[in-house]
Short mmCIF file of the C-alpha atoms (twelve columns), coordinates in Angstrom:
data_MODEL
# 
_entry.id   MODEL 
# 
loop_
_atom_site.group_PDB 
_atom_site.id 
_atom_site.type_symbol 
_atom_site.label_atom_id 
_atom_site.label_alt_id 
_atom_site.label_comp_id 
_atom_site.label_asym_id 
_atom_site.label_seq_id 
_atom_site.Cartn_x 
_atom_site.Cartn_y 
_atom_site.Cartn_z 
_atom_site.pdbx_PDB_model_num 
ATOM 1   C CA . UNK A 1   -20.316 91.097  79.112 1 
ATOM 2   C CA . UNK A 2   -17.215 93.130  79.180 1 
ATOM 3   C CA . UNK A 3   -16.815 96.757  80.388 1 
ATOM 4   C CA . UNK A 4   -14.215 99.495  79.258 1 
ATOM 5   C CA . UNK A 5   -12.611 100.355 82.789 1 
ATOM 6   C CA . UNK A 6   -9.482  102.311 81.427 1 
ATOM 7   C CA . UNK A 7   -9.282  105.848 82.904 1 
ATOM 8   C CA . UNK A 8   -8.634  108.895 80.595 1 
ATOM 9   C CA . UNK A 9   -8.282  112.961 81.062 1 
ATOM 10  C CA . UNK A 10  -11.546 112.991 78.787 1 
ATOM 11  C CA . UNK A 11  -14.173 110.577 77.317 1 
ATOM 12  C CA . UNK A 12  -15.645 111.227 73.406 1 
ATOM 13  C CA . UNK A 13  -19.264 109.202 72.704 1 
ATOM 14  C CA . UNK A 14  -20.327 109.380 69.283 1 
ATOM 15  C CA . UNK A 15  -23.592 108.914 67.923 1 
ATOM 16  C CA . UNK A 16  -22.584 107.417 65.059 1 
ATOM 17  C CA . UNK A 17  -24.744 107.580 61.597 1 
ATOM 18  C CA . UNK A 18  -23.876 107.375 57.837 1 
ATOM 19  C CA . UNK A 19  -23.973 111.065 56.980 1 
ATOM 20  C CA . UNK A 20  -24.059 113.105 60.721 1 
ATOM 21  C CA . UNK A 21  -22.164 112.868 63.987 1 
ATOM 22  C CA . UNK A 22  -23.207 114.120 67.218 1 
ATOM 23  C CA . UNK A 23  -20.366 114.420 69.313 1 
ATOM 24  C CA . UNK A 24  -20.031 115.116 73.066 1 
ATOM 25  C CA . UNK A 25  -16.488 115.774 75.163 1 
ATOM 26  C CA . UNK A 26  -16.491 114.497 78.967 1 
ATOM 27  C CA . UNK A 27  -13.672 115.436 81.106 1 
ATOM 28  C CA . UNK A 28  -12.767 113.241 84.000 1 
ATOM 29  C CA . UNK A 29  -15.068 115.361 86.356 1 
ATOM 30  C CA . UNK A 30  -18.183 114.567 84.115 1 
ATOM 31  C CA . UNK A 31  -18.568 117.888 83.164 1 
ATOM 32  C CA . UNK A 32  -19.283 118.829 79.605 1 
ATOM 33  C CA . UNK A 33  -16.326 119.968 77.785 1 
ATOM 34  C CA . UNK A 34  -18.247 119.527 73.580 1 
ATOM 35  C CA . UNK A 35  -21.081 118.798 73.117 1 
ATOM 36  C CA . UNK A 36  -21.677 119.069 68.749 1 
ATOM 37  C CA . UNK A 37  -23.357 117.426 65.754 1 
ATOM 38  C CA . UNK A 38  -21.237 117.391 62.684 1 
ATOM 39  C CA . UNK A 39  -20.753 115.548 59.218 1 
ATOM 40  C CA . UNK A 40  -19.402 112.212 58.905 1 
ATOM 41  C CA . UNK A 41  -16.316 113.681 57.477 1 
ATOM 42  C CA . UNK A 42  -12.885 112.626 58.890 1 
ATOM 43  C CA . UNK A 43  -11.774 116.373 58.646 1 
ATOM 44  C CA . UNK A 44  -14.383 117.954 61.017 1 
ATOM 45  C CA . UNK A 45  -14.058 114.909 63.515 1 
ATOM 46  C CA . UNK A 46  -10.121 115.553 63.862 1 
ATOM 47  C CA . UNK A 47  -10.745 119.005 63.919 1 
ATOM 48  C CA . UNK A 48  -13.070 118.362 67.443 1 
ATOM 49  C CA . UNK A 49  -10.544 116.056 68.574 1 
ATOM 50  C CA . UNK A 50  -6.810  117.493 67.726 1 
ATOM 51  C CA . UNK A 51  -6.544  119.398 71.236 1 
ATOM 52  C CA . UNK A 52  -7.306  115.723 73.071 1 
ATOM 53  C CA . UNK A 53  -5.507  113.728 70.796 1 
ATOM 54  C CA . UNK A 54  -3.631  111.249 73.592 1 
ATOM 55  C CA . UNK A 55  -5.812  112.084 76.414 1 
ATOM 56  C CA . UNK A 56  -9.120  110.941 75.022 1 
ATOM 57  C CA . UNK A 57  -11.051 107.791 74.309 1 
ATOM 58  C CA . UNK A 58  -13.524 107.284 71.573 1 
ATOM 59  C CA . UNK A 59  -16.340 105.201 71.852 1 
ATOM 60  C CA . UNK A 60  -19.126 104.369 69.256 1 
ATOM 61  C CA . UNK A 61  -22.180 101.940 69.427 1 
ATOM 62  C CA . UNK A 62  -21.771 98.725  66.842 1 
ATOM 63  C CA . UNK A 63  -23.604 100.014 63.490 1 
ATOM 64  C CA . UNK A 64  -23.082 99.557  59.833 1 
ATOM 65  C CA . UNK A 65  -20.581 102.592 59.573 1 
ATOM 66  C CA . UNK A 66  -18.531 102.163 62.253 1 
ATOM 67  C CA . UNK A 67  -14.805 101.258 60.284 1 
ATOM 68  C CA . UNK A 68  -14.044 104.363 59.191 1 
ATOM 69  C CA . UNK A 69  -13.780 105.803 62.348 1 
ATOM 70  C CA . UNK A 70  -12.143 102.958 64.151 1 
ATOM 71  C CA . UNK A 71  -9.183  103.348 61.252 1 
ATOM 72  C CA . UNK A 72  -9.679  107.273 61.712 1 
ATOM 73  C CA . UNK A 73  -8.508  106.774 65.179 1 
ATOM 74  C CA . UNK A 74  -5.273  103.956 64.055 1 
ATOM 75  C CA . UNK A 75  -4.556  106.443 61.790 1 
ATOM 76  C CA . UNK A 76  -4.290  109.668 64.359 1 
ATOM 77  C CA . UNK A 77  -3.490  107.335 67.387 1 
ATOM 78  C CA . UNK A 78  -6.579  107.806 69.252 1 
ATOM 79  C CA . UNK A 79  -7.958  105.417 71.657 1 
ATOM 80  C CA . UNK A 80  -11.083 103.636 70.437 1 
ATOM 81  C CA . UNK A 81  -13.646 101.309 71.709 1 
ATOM 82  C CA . UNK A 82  -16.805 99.700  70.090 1 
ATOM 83  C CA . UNK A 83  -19.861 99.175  72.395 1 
ATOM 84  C CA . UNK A 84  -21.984 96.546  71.710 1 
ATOM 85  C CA . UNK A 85  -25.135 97.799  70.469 1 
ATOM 86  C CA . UNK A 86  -27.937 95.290  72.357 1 
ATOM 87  C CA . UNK A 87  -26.483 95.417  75.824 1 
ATOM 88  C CA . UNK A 88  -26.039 99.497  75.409 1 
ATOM 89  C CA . UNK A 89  -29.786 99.490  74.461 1 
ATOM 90  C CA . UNK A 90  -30.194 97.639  77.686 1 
ATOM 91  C CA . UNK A 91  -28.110 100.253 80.039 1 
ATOM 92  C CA . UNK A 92  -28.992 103.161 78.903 1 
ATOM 93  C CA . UNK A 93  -32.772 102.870 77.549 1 
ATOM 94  C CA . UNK A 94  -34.817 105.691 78.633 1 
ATOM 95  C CA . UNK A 95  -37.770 107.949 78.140 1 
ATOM 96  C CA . UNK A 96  -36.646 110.096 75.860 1 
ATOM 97  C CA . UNK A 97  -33.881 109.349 72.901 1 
ATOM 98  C CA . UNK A 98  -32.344 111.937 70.598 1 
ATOM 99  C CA . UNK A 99  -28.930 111.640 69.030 1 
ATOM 100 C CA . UNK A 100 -27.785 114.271 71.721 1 
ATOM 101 C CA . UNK A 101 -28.667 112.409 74.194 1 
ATOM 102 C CA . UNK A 102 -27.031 109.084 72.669 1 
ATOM 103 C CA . UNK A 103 -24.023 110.811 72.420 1 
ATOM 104 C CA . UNK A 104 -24.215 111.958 75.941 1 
ATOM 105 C CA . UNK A 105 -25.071 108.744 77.918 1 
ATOM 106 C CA . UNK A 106 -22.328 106.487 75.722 1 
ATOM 107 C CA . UNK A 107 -19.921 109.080 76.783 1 
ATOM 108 C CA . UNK A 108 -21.207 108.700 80.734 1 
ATOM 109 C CA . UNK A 109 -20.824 105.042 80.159 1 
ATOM 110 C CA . UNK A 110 -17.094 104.883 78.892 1 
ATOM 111 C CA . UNK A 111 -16.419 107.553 82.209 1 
ATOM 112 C CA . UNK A 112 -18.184 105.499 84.552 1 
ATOM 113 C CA . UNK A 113 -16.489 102.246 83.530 1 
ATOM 114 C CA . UNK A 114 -20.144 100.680 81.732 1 
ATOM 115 C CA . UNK A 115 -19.295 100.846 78.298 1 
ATOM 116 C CA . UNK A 116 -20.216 97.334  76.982 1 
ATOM 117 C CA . UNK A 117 -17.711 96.354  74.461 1 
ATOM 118 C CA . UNK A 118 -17.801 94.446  71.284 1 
ATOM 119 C CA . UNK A 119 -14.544 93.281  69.219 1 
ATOM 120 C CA . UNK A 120 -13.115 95.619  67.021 1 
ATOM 121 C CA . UNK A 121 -12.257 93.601  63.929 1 
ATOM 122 C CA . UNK A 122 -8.559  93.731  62.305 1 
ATOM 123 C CA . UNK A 123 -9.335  95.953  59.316 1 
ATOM 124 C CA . UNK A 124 -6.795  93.768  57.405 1 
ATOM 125 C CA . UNK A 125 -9.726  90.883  57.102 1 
ATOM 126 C CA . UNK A 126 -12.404 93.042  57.926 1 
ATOM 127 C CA . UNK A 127 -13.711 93.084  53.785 1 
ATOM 128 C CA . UNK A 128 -12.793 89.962  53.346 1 
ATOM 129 C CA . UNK A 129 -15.242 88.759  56.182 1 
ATOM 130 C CA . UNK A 130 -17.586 91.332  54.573 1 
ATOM 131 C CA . UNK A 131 -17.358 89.060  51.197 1 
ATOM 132 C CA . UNK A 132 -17.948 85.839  52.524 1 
ATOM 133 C CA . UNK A 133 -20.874 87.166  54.752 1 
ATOM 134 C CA . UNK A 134 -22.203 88.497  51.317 1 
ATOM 135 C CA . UNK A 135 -21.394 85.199  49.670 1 
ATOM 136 C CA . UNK A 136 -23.556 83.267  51.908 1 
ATOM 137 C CA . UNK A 137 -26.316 85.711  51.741 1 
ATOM 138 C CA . UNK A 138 -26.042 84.874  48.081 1 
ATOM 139 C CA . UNK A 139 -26.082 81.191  48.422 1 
ATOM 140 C CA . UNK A 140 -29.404 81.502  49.850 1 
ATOM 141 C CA . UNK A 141 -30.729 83.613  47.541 1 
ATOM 142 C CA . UNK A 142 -29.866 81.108  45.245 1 
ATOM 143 C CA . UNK A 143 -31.482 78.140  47.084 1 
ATOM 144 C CA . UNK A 144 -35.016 79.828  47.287 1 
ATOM 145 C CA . UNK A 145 -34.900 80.240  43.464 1 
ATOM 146 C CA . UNK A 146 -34.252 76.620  43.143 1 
ATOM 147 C CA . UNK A 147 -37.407 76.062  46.027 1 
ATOM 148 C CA . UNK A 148 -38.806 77.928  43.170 1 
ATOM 149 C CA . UNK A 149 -38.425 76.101  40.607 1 
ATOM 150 C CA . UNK A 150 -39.397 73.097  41.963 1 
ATOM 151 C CA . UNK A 151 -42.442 74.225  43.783 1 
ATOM 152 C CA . UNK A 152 -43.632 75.575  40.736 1 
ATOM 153 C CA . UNK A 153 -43.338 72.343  39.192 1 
ATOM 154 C CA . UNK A 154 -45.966 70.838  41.613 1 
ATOM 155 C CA . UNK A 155 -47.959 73.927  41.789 1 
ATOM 156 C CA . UNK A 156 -49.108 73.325  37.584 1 
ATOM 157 C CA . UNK A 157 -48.979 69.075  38.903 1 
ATOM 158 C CA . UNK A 158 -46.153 68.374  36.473 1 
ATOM 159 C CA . UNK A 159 -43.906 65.234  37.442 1 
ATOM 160 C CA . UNK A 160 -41.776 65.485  40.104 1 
ATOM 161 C CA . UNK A 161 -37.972 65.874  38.824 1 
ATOM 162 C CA . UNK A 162 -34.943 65.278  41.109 1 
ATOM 163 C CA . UNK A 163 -32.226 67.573  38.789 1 
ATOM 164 C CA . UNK A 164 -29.499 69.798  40.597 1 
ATOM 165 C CA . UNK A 165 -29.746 72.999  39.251 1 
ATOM 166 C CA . UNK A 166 -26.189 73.282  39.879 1 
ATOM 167 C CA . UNK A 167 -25.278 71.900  36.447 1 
ATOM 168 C CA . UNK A 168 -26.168 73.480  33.339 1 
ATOM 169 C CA . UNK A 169 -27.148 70.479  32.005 1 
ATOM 170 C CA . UNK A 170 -30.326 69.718  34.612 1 
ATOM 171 C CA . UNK A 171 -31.017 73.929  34.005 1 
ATOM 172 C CA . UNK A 172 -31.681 73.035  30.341 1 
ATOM 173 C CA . UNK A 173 -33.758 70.174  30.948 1 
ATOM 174 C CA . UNK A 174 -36.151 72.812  32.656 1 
ATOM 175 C CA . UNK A 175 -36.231 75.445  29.597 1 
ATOM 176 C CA . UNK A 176 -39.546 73.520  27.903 1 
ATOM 177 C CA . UNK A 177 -41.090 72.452  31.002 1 
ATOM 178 C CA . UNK A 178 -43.835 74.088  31.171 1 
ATOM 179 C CA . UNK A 179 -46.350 75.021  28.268 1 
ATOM 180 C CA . UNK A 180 -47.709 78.586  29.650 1 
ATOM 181 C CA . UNK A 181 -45.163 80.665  28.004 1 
ATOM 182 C CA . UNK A 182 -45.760 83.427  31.177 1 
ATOM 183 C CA . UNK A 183 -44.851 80.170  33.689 1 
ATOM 184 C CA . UNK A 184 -41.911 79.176  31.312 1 
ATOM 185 C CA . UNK A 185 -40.807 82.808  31.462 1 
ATOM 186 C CA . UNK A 186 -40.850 82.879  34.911 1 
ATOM 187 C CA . UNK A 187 -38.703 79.891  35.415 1 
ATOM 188 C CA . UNK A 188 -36.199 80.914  32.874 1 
ATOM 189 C CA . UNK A 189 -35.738 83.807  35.211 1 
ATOM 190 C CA . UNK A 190 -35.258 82.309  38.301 1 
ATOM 191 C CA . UNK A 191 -32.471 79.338  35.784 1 
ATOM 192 C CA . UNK A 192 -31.297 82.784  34.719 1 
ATOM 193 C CA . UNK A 193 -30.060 83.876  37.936 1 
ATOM 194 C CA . UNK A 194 -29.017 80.607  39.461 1 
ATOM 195 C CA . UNK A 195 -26.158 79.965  36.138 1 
ATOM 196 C CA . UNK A 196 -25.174 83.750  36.873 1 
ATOM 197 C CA . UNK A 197 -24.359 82.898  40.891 1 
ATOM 198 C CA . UNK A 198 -23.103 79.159  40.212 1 
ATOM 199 C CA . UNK A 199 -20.433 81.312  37.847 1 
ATOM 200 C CA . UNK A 200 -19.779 84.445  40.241 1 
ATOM 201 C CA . UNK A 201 -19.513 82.450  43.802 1 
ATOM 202 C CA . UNK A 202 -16.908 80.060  42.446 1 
ATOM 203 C CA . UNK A 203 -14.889 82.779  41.465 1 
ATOM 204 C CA . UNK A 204 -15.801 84.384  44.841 1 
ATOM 205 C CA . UNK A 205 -14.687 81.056  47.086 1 
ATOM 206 C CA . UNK A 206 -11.584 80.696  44.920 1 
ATOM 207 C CA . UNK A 207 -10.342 84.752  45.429 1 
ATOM 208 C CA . UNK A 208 -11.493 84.383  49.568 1 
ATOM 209 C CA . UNK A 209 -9.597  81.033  50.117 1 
ATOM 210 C CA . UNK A 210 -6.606  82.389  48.142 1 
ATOM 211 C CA . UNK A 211 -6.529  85.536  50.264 1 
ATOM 212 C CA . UNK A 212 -7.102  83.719  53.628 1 
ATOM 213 C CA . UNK A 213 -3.921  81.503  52.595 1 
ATOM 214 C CA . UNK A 214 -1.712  84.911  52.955 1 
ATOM 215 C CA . UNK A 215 -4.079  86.785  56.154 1 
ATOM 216 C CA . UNK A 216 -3.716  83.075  58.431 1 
ATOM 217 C CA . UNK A 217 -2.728  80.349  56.373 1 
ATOM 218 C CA . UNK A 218 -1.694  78.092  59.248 1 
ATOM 219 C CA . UNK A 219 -5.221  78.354  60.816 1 
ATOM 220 C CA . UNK A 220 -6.746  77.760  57.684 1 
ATOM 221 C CA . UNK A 221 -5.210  74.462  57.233 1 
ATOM 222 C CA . UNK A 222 -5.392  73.515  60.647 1 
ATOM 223 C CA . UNK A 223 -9.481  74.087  60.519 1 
ATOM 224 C CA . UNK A 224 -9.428  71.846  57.117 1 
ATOM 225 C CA . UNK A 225 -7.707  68.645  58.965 1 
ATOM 226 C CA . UNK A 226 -11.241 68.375  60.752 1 
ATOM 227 C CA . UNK A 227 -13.481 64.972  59.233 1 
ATOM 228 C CA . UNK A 228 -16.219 67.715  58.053 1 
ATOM 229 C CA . UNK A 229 -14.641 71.501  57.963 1 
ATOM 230 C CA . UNK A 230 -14.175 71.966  53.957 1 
ATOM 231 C CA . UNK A 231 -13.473 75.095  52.272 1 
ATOM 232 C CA . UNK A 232 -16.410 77.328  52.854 1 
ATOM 233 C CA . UNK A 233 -17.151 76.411  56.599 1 
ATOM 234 C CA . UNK A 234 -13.148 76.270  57.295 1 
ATOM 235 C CA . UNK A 235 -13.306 80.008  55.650 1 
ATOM 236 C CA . UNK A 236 -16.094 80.738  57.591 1 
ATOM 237 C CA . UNK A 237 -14.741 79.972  61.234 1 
ATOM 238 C CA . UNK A 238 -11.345 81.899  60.354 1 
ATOM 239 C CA . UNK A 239 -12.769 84.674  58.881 1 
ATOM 240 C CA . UNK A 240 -15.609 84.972  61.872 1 
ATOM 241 C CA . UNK A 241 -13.365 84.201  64.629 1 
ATOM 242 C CA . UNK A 242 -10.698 86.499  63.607 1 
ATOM 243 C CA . UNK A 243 -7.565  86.444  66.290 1 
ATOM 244 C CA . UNK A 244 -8.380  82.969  68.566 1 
ATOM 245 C CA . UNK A 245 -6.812  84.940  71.374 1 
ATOM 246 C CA . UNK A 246 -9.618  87.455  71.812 1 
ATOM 247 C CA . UNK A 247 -11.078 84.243  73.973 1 
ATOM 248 C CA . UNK A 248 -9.352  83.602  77.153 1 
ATOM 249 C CA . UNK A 249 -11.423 80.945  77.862 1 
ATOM 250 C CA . UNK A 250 -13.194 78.193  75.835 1 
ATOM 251 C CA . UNK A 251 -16.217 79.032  77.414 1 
ATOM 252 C CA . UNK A 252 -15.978 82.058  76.201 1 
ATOM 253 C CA . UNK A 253 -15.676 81.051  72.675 1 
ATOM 254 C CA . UNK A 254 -18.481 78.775  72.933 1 
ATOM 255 C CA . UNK A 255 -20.772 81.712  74.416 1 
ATOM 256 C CA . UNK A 256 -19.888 83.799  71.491 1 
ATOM 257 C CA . UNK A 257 -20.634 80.769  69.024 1 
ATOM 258 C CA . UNK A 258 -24.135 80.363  70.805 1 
ATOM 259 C CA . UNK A 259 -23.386 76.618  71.622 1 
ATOM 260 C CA . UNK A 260 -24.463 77.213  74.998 1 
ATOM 261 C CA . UNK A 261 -27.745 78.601  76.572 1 
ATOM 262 C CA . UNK A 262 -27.706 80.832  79.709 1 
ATOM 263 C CA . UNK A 263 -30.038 80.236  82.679 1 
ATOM 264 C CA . UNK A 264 -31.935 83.094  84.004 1 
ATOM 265 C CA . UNK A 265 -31.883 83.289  87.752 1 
ATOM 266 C CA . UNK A 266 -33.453 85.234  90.599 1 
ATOM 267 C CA . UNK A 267 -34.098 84.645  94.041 1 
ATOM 268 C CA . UNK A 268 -32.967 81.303  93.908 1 
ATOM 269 C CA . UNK A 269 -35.563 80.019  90.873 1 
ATOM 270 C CA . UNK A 270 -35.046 79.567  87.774 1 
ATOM 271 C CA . UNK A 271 -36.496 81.017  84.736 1 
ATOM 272 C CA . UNK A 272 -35.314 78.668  81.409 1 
ATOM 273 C CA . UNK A 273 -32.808 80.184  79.438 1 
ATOM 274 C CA . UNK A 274 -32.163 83.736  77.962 1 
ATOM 275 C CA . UNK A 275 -29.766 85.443  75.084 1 
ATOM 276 C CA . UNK A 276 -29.856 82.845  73.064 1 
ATOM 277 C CA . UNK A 277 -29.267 85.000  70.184 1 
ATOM 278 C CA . UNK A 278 -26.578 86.774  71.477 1 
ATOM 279 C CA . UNK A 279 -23.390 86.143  69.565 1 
ATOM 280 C CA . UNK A 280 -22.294 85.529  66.032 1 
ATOM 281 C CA . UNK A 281 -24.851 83.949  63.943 1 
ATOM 282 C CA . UNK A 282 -22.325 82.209  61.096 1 
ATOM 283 C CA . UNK A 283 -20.524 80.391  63.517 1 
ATOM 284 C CA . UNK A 284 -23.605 78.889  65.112 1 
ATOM 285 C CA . UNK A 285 -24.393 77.905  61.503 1 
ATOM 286 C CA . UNK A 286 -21.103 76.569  60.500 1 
ATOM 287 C CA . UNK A 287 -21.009 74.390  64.050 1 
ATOM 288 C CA . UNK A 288 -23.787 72.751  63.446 1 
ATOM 289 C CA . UNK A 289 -23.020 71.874  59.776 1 
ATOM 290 C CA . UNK A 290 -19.839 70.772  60.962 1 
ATOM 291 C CA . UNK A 291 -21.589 68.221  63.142 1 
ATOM 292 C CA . UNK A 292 -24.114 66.515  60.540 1 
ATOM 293 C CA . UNK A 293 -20.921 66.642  58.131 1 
ATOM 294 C CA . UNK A 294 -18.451 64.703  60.633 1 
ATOM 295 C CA . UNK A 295 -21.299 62.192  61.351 1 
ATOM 296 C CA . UNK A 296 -21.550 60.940  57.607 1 
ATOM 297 C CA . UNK A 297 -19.601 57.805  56.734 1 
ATOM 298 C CA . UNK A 298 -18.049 57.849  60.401 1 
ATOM 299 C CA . UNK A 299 -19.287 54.993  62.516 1 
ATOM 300 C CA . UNK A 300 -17.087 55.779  65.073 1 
ATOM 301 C CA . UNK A 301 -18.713 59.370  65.399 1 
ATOM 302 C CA . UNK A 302 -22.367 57.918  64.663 1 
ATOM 303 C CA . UNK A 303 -21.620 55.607  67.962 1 
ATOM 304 C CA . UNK A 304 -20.818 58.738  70.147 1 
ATOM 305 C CA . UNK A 305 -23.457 60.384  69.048 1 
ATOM 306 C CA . UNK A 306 -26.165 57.200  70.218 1 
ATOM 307 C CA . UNK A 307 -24.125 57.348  73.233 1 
ATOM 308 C CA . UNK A 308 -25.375 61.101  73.841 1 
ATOM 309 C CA . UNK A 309 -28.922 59.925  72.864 1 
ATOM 310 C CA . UNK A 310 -29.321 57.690  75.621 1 
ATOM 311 C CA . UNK A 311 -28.965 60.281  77.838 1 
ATOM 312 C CA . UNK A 312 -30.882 62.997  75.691 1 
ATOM 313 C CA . UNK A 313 -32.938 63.461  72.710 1 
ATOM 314 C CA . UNK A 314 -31.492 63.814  68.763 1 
ATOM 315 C CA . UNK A 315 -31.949 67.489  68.286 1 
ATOM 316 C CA . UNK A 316 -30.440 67.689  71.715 1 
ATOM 317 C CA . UNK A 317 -27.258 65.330  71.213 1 
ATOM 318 C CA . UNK A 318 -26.726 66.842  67.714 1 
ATOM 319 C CA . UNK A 319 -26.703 70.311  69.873 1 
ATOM 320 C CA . UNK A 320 -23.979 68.684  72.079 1 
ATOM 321 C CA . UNK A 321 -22.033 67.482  69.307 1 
ATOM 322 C CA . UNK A 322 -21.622 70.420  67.758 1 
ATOM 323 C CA . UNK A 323 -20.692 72.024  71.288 1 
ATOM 324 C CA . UNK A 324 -17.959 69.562  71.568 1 
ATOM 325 C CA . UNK A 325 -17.074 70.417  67.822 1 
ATOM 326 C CA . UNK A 326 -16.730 74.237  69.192 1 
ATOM 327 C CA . UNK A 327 -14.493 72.967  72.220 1 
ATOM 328 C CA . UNK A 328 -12.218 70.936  69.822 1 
ATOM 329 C CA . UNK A 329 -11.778 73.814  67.060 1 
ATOM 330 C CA . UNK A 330 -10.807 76.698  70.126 1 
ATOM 331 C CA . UNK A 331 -8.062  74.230  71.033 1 
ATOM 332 C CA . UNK A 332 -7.139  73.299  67.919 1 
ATOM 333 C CA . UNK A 333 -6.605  77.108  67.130 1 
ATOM 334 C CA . UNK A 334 -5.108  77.936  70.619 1 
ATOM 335 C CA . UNK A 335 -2.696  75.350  70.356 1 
ATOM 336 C CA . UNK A 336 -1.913  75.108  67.062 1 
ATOM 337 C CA . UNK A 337 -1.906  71.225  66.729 1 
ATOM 338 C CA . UNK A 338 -4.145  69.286  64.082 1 
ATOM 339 C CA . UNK A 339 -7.451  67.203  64.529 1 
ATOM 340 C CA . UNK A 340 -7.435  63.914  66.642 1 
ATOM 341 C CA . UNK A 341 -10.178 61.998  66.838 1 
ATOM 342 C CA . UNK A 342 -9.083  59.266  69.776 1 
ATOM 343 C CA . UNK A 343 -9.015  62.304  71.812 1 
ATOM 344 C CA . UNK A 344 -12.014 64.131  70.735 1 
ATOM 345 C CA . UNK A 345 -14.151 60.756  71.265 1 
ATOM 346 C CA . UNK A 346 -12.277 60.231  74.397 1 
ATOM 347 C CA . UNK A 347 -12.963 63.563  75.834 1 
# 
């Protein structure tokens, strides 16, 4: 967890929601200097803020509507800081909760140095990140329709059929399947929708990878020289990680990829493990795909990963794999060089 320590003349928390603001002004003393609910309008927010403008910092809790007003503040050249929403819950949970009050205690916490901050992504990727996210939301969507389909097929005890509904062909094949026109119907839906995604999302992946050529296009082909990283996961670790630098240490990165589990400690026992949700969900996803993909067809991998067996169970060495896939990718990034397998196996 990192803190906002920078000192200012005055402190600005927002409580931050899609239509209303509630503002509130600290000065260095930690008296109240504003203390206002407005619209979420950039116009009344500068308004508030003009007099300040170089003395103050702005922070806001993580939500849905938080870009506007971190490029509000680029644009005006206002200090601005994102808190991360589930350790702010944590600091300053109390009895009582109001949107004054929120606005009031994240302004304490940016003066008193306990502002817990999240990355503020560059707004030149930030959409396109949005898109992929959206993408795979999409994907999945699609691969409960095909559950579907096929479930259906054993629910009315029909023969089992082993056709990708990727391919138009294999949807025809299921267009007379069933004799129960209301069944049929219902499967022609769910066909229906899975030819419209096949069509939009490779039109999607083509415009993303095209675009992420021009925002990091040296990343991007470094990510793709890994035995396993193809298009979609290579897209997914560029556009999730953003700037590598962000991370100053590896362990840091893999924290923030969840490849590692935190002990809880007190009094000298342990507890197990804690915040294992905490950090970014797609690259946890994309790590572990990685790991099952390098392991196909590569003996050499397939012998390092018996190797971590002896020592520890499947689910467990496939966990350490991908770990050691995390490791591998932060340097590859950091130091701009390609994939190597002697050394990855070696290390």
């Amino acid at each position: 967890m990192k803190f906002y320590t920078t000192q200012h003349p005055y402190y600005c928390g927002i409580d931050l929601h899609a239509r209303s603001l509630y503002v509130c002004i600290l000065d260095a003393n930690g008296d109240t200097i504003l203390h206002r609910e407005i619209k979420a309008l950039p116009q009344p927010l500068l308004d508030l803020l003009a007099p300040y403008i170089g003395n103050i910092v702005v922070g806001v809790e993580c939500m849905h509507c938080w870009y506007w007003v971190s490029d509000f503040c680029a644009e005006h050249g206002i200090d601005f800081i994102l808190g991360h929403a589930l350790y702010m819950k944590a600091i300053h949970g109390g009895k009582a909760k109001n949107d004054r009050i929120d606005s009031y205690k994240i302004a304490h916490l940016i003066r008193g140095g306990n502002f817990p901050l999240a990355y503020v992504y560059p707004s030149e990727m930030r959409s396109a990140r949005d898109l992929l996210r959206r993408r795979t939301r999409i994907v999945r969507h699609g691969a409960d329709l095909k559950a579907h389909v096929k479930n259906t097929t054993s629910q009315y005890n029909l023969p089992p059929n082993d056709l990708n509904l990727r391919y138009p062909n294999a949807r025809e094949a299921m267009r007379d399947r069933f004799d129960d026109q209301f069944v049929q119907r219902n499967i022609d839906l769910d066909l229906d929708i899975i030819a419209f995604y096949n069509h939009e999302l490779s039109s999607i992946e083509c415009f993303i990878e095209k675009h992420a050529k021009h925002h990091n296009g040296s990343d991007y082909h470094i990510l793709t020289s890994f035995p396993g990283i193809g298009r979609i996961l290579a897209l997914t670790i560029l556009y999730e990680v953003g700037d590598i630098a962000r991370f100053n240490t590896v362990q840091d990165f893999a924290s923030y990829c969840r490849l590692i589990k935190c002990k809880a400690e007190s009094a000298g026992k342990s507890y197990g493990t804690q915040g294992n949700k905490i950090g970014n969900a797609h690259l946890k996803w994309a790590f572990g795909e990685i790991a099952v993909l390098y392991l196909r067809g590569n003996d050499k991998a397939k012998a390092h990963l018996l190797k971590l067996q002896k020592r520890m169970s499947k689910a467990k060495a496939l966990s350490a794999l991908a770990h050691k896939v995390g490791r591998c990718v932060y340097y590859m990034l950091k130091n701009q060089k390609v994939f190597d397998e002697k050394r990855f196996l070696a290390g």
